[in-house]
Amino acid sequence: MVFDQHDHNHNACIKQALATAETLCLEQGQRLTKVRRRALELIWESHRPLGAYQLLAKLADEGFNSAPPTVYRALDFLLSTGLIHKVESMNAYLGCAHADKPHKGYFLICDDCHIVMEFDYQDIHASLENKAMTQGFALRSETIELTGVCQDCQTHEGETKE
């Protein structure tokens, strides 16, 4: 998924994420509690990864329980239902752009502006799984995070050099 920051209806994006969450929770017999729902909204607000303690501070400011276990339980729930991903290298969480279908999330991370873009290529996962199997290795998890410079930052670099 290429994320164009300039041509994006952010409110529609958040609304879609919440609708997907409600549908998935209903299908899985789970509850989208107030704290889980608000945590998901806050994660989606900027399209940038949000750390647990950043989330905790925002929830506390809004009157939610400010104990770390509250946030970690909400994050664990959102991860287990596939509504968010953890960006391991940043120890932060990002809303899942493809929560309505099972997939592995891979990330492009801009070193300059720190935006994270999720892309979903099942052929990468299948290839990794196949390679692991040929080595007699049982794959349990995978994390693919590619770092570089996004198109916007490349453009800005070019502008400042002129």
PDB file of C-alpha atoms in Angstrom:
ATOM      1  CA  MET A   1       0.000   0.000   0.000  1.00  0.00           C
ATOM      2  CA  VAL A   2       1.391   3.363  -0.922  1.00  0.00           C
ATOM      3  CA  PHE A   3       0.245   6.019   1.481  1.00  0.00           C
ATOM      4  CA  ASP A   4      -0.213   9.422  -0.079  1.00  0.00           C
ATOM      5  CA  GLN A   5      -0.379  11.888   2.786  1.00  0.00           C
ATOM      6  CA  HIS A   6      -1.693  14.674   0.576  1.00  0.00           C
ATOM      7  CA  ASP A   7      -4.627  12.899  -1.072  1.00  0.00           C
ATOM      8  CA  HIS A   8      -6.178  11.110   1.884  1.00  0.00           C
ATOM      9  CA  ASN A   9      -9.514  11.400   3.654  1.00  0.00           C
ATOM     10  CA  HIS A  10      -8.333  10.715   7.181  1.00  0.00           C
ATOM     11  CA  ASN A  11     -11.784  10.701   8.813  1.00  0.00           C
ATOM     12  CA  ALA A  12     -13.027   8.120   6.313  1.00  0.00           C
ATOM     13  CA  CYS A  13      -9.948   6.034   7.007  1.00  0.00           C
ATOM     14  CA  ILE A  14     -10.562   5.996  10.778  1.00  0.00           C
ATOM     15  CA  LYS A  15     -14.267   5.326  10.249  1.00  0.00           C
ATOM     16  CA  GLN A  16     -13.417   2.344   8.001  1.00  0.00           C
ATOM     17  CA  ALA A  17     -10.933   0.972  10.539  1.00  0.00           C
ATOM     18  CA  LEU A  18     -13.575   1.121  13.282  1.00  0.00           C
ATOM     19  CA  ALA A  19     -16.213  -0.493  11.065  1.00  0.00           C
ATOM     20  CA  THR A  20     -13.766  -3.296  10.250  1.00  0.00           C
ATOM     21  CA  ALA A  21     -12.999  -3.689  13.959  1.00  0.00           C
ATOM     22  CA  GLU A  22     -16.681  -3.946  14.851  1.00  0.00           C
ATOM     23  CA  THR A  23     -17.267  -6.533  12.119  1.00  0.00           C
ATOM     24  CA  LEU A  24     -14.247  -8.635  13.097  1.00  0.00           C
ATOM     25  CA  CYS A  25     -15.166  -8.535  16.785  1.00  0.00           C
ATOM     26  CA  LEU A  26     -18.723  -9.596  15.995  1.00  0.00           C
ATOM     27  CA  GLU A  27     -17.494 -12.453  13.768  1.00  0.00           C
ATOM     28  CA  GLN A  28     -15.005 -13.607  16.421  1.00  0.00           C
ATOM     29  CA  GLY A  29     -17.421 -13.258  19.340  1.00  0.00           C
ATOM     30  CA  GLN A  30     -15.200 -10.593  20.917  1.00  0.00           C
ATOM     31  CA  ARG A  31     -16.071  -7.256  22.529  1.00  0.00           C
ATOM     32  CA  LEU A  32     -14.738  -3.951  21.250  1.00  0.00           C
ATOM     33  CA  THR A  33     -14.729  -2.254  24.654  1.00  0.00           C
ATOM     34  CA  LYS A  34     -14.476   1.517  25.054  1.00  0.00           C
ATOM     35  CA  VAL A  35     -10.753   1.394  25.832  1.00  0.00           C
ATOM     36  CA  ARG A  36     -10.019  -0.991  22.937  1.00  0.00           C
ATOM     37  CA  ARG A  37     -12.012   1.177  20.541  1.00  0.00           C
ATOM     38  CA  ARG A  38     -10.361   4.402  21.693  1.00  0.00           C
ATOM     39  CA  ALA A  39      -6.892   2.818  21.564  1.00  0.00           C
ATOM     40  CA  LEU A  40      -7.572   1.795  17.961  1.00  0.00           C
ATOM     41  CA  GLU A  41      -8.780   5.300  17.086  1.00  0.00           C
ATOM     42  CA  LEU A  42      -5.691   6.875  18.634  1.00  0.00           C
ATOM     43  CA  ILE A  43      -3.382   4.495  16.777  1.00  0.00           C
ATOM     44  CA  TRP A  44      -5.083   5.381  13.481  1.00  0.00           C
ATOM     45  CA  GLU A  45      -5.079   9.150  14.097  1.00  0.00           C
ATOM     46  CA  SER A  46      -1.714   9.958  12.558  1.00  0.00           C
ATOM     47  CA  HIS A  47      -0.792   6.940  10.436  1.00  0.00           C
ATOM     48  CA  ARG A  48       2.464   6.876  12.342  1.00  0.00           C
ATOM     49  CA  PRO A  49       3.421   4.178  14.832  1.00  0.00           C
ATOM     50  CA  LEU A  50       2.426   4.950  18.399  1.00  0.00           C
ATOM     51  CA  GLY A  51       4.291   3.583  21.418  1.00  0.00           C
ATOM     52  CA  ALA A  52       2.462   1.999  24.344  1.00  0.00           C
ATOM     53  CA  TYR A  53       3.392   4.794  26.727  1.00  0.00           C
ATOM     54  CA  GLN A  54       2.340   7.457  24.219  1.00  0.00           C
ATOM     55  CA  LEU A  55      -0.998   5.662  23.971  1.00  0.00           C
ATOM     56  CA  LEU A  56      -1.194   5.372  27.752  1.00  0.00           C
ATOM     57  CA  ALA A  57      -0.678   9.141  28.153  1.00  0.00           C
ATOM     58  CA  LYS A  58      -3.371   9.943  25.585  1.00  0.00           C
ATOM     59  CA  LEU A  59      -5.851   7.560  27.216  1.00  0.00           C
ATOM     60  CA  ALA A  60      -5.065   8.943  30.687  1.00  0.00           C
ATOM     61  CA  ASP A  61      -5.672  12.495  29.393  1.00  0.00           C
ATOM     62  CA  GLU A  62      -9.138  11.328  28.331  1.00  0.00           C
ATOM     63  CA  GLY A  63      -9.953   9.793  31.714  1.00  0.00           C
ATOM     64  CA  PHE A  64      -9.306   6.130  30.961  1.00  0.00           C
ATOM     65  CA  ASN A  65      -7.508   3.900  33.455  1.00  0.00           C
ATOM     66  CA  SER A  66      -3.877   4.995  33.322  1.00  0.00           C
ATOM     67  CA  ALA A  67      -2.342   1.707  34.487  1.00  0.00           C
ATOM     68  CA  PRO A  68       0.050   0.148  31.946  1.00  0.00           C
ATOM     69  CA  PRO A  69      -1.701  -3.261  32.076  1.00  0.00           C
ATOM     70  CA  THR A  70      -4.881  -1.598  30.735  1.00  0.00           C
ATOM     71  CA  VAL A  71      -3.055  -0.387  27.635  1.00  0.00           C
ATOM     72  CA  TYR A  72      -1.105  -3.597  27.135  1.00  0.00           C
ATOM     73  CA  ARG A  73      -4.301  -5.676  27.383  1.00  0.00           C
ATOM     74  CA  ALA A  74      -5.958  -3.438  24.770  1.00  0.00           C
ATOM     75  CA  LEU A  75      -2.880  -3.685  22.508  1.00  0.00           C
ATOM     76  CA  ASP A  76      -2.717  -7.467  22.928  1.00  0.00           C
ATOM     77  CA  PHE A  77      -6.374  -7.702  21.954  1.00  0.00           C
ATOM     78  CA  LEU A  78      -5.949  -5.458  18.903  1.00  0.00           C
ATOM     79  CA  LEU A  79      -2.880  -7.454  17.828  1.00  0.00           C
ATOM     80  CA  SER A  80      -4.594 -10.817  18.299  1.00  0.00           C
ATOM     81  CA  THR A  81      -7.590  -9.764  16.220  1.00  0.00           C
ATOM     82  CA  GLY A  82      -5.320  -8.449  13.458  1.00  0.00           C
ATOM     83  CA  LEU A  83      -6.480  -4.848  13.803  1.00  0.00           C
ATOM     84  CA  ILE A  84      -2.990  -3.489  14.427  1.00  0.00           C
ATOM     85  CA  HIS A  85       0.614  -4.495  13.802  1.00  0.00           C
ATOM     86  CA  LYS A  86       3.647  -4.032  15.975  1.00  0.00           C
ATOM     87  CA  VAL A  87       6.550  -2.293  14.265  1.00  0.00           C
ATOM     88  CA  GLU A  88       9.288  -4.120  16.138  1.00  0.00           C
ATOM     89  CA  SER A  89      12.186  -1.800  15.328  1.00  0.00           C
ATOM     90  CA  MET A  90      10.241   1.149  16.755  1.00  0.00           C
ATOM     91  CA  ASN A  91       8.523  -0.770  19.570  1.00  0.00           C
ATOM     92  CA  ALA A  92       5.320   0.896  18.421  1.00  0.00           C
ATOM     93  CA  TYR A  93       1.935   0.036  16.958  1.00  0.00           C
ATOM     94  CA  LEU A  94       0.324   0.821  13.630  1.00  0.00           C
ATOM     95  CA  GLY A  95      -3.232   0.338  12.401  1.00  0.00           C
ATOM     96  CA  CYS A  96      -3.534  -2.585   9.989  1.00  0.00           C
ATOM     97  CA  ALA A  97      -4.490  -1.500   6.491  1.00  0.00           C
ATOM     98  CA  HIS A  98      -5.699  -5.010   5.596  1.00  0.00           C
ATOM     99  CA  ALA A  99      -7.410  -6.156   8.808  1.00  0.00           C
ATOM    100  CA  ASP A 100     -10.317  -7.642   6.869  1.00  0.00           C
ATOM    101  CA  LYS A 101      -8.149 -10.450   5.449  1.00  0.00           C
ATOM    102  CA  PRO A 102      -5.504 -12.748   6.927  1.00  0.00           C
ATOM    103  CA  HIS A 103      -2.016 -11.638   5.917  1.00  0.00           C
ATOM    104  CA  LYS A 104       1.491 -10.874   7.029  1.00  0.00           C
ATOM    105  CA  GLY A 105       2.313  -7.203   7.294  1.00  0.00           C
ATOM    106  CA  TYR A 106       5.603  -5.928   5.951  1.00  0.00           C
ATOM    107  CA  PHE A 107       6.743  -2.360   6.454  1.00  0.00           C
ATOM    108  CA  LEU A 108       8.613   0.391   4.661  1.00  0.00           C
ATOM    109  CA  ILE A 109       9.969   2.829   7.257  1.00  0.00           C
ATOM    110  CA  CYS A 110      11.237   6.286   6.300  1.00  0.00           C
ATOM    111  CA  ASP A 111      14.428   7.175   8.157  1.00  0.00           C
ATOM    112  CA  ASP A 112      13.688  10.894   7.799  1.00  0.00           C
ATOM    113  CA  CYS A 113       9.999  11.466   8.622  1.00  0.00           C
ATOM    114  CA  HIS A 114       9.393   8.068  10.326  1.00  0.00           C
ATOM    115  CA  ILE A 115       6.226   7.348   8.379  1.00  0.00           C
ATOM    116  CA  VAL A 116       5.545   3.624   8.105  1.00  0.00           C
ATOM    117  CA  MET A 117       3.822   2.121   5.087  1.00  0.00           C
ATOM    118  CA  GLU A 118       2.404  -1.383   5.223  1.00  0.00           C
ATOM    119  CA  PHE A 119       2.523  -3.591   2.204  1.00  0.00           C
ATOM    120  CA  ASP A 120       1.070  -7.058   1.839  1.00  0.00           C
ATOM    121  CA  TYR A 121       2.803  -9.549  -0.419  1.00  0.00           C
ATOM    122  CA  GLN A 122       1.818 -13.111   0.293  1.00  0.00           C
ATOM    123  CA  ASP A 123       4.392 -14.367  -2.215  1.00  0.00           C
ATOM    124  CA  ILE A 124       7.147 -13.110   0.135  1.00  0.00           C
ATOM    125  CA  HIS A 125       5.594 -15.021   3.028  1.00  0.00           C
ATOM    126  CA  ALA A 126       5.156 -18.169   0.937  1.00  0.00           C
ATOM    127  CA  SER A 127       8.759 -17.978  -0.225  1.00  0.00           C
ATOM    128  CA  LEU A 128      10.089 -17.540   3.313  1.00  0.00           C
ATOM    129  CA  GLU A 129       7.905 -20.344   4.624  1.00  0.00           C
ATOM    130  CA  ASN A 130       9.048 -22.660   1.810  1.00  0.00           C
ATOM    131  CA  LYS A 131      12.723 -21.847   2.409  1.00  0.00           C
ATOM    132  CA  ALA A 132      12.341 -22.480   6.142  1.00  0.00           C
ATOM    133  CA  MET A 133      10.629 -25.834   5.475  1.00  0.00           C
ATOM    134  CA  THR A 134      13.409 -26.963   3.106  1.00  0.00           C
ATOM    135  CA  GLN A 135      15.850 -26.276   5.948  1.00  0.00           C
ATOM    136  CA  GLY A 136      13.726 -28.295   8.386  1.00  0.00           C
ATOM    137  CA  PHE A 137      12.830 -25.127  10.258  1.00  0.00           C
ATOM    138  CA  ALA A 138       9.358 -24.500  11.703  1.00  0.00           C
ATOM    139  CA  LEU A 139       8.639 -20.812  11.146  1.00  0.00           C
ATOM    140  CA  ARG A 140       6.739 -19.230  14.050  1.00  0.00           C
ATOM    141  CA  SER A 141       6.933 -15.544  13.244  1.00  0.00           C
ATOM    142  CA  GLU A 142       8.531 -13.136  10.854  1.00  0.00           C
ATOM    143  CA  THR A 143       9.286  -9.459  10.868  1.00  0.00           C
ATOM    144  CA  ILE A 144      10.187  -7.610   7.712  1.00  0.00           C
ATOM    145  CA  GLU A 145      10.872  -3.931   8.093  1.00  0.00           C
ATOM    146  CA  LEU A 146      12.689  -2.146   5.305  1.00  0.00           C
ATOM    147  CA  THR A 147      14.188   1.252   6.010  1.00  0.00           C
ATOM    148  CA  GLY A 148      14.979   3.996   3.541  1.00  0.00           C
ATOM    149  CA  VAL A 149      13.646   7.365   2.438  1.00  0.00           C
ATOM    150  CA  CYS A 150      10.041   7.906   1.302  1.00  0.00           C
ATOM    151  CA  GLN A 151       9.152   9.721  -1.896  1.00  0.00           C
ATOM    152  CA  ASP A 152       8.128  12.928  -0.075  1.00  0.00           C
ATOM    153  CA  CYS A 153      11.425  13.125   1.814  1.00  0.00           C
ATOM    154  CA  GLN A 154      13.395  12.380  -1.360  1.00  0.00           C
ATOM    155  CA  THR A 155      11.564  15.251  -3.046  1.00  0.00           C
ATOM    156  CA  HIS A 156      12.311  17.578  -0.127  1.00  0.00           C
ATOM    157  CA  GLU A 157      15.993  16.542  -0.188  1.00  0.00           C
ATOM    158  CA  GLY A 158      16.131  17.432  -3.874  1.00  0.00           C
ATOM    159  CA  GLU A 159      14.501  20.808  -3.238  1.00  0.00           C
ATOM    160  CA  THR A 160      16.972  21.753  -0.503  1.00  0.00           C
ATOM    161  CA  LYS A 161      19.964  20.855  -2.687  1.00  0.00           C
ATOM    162  CA  GLU A 162      18.882  23.261  -5.424  1.00  0.00           C
TER     163      GLU A 162
END
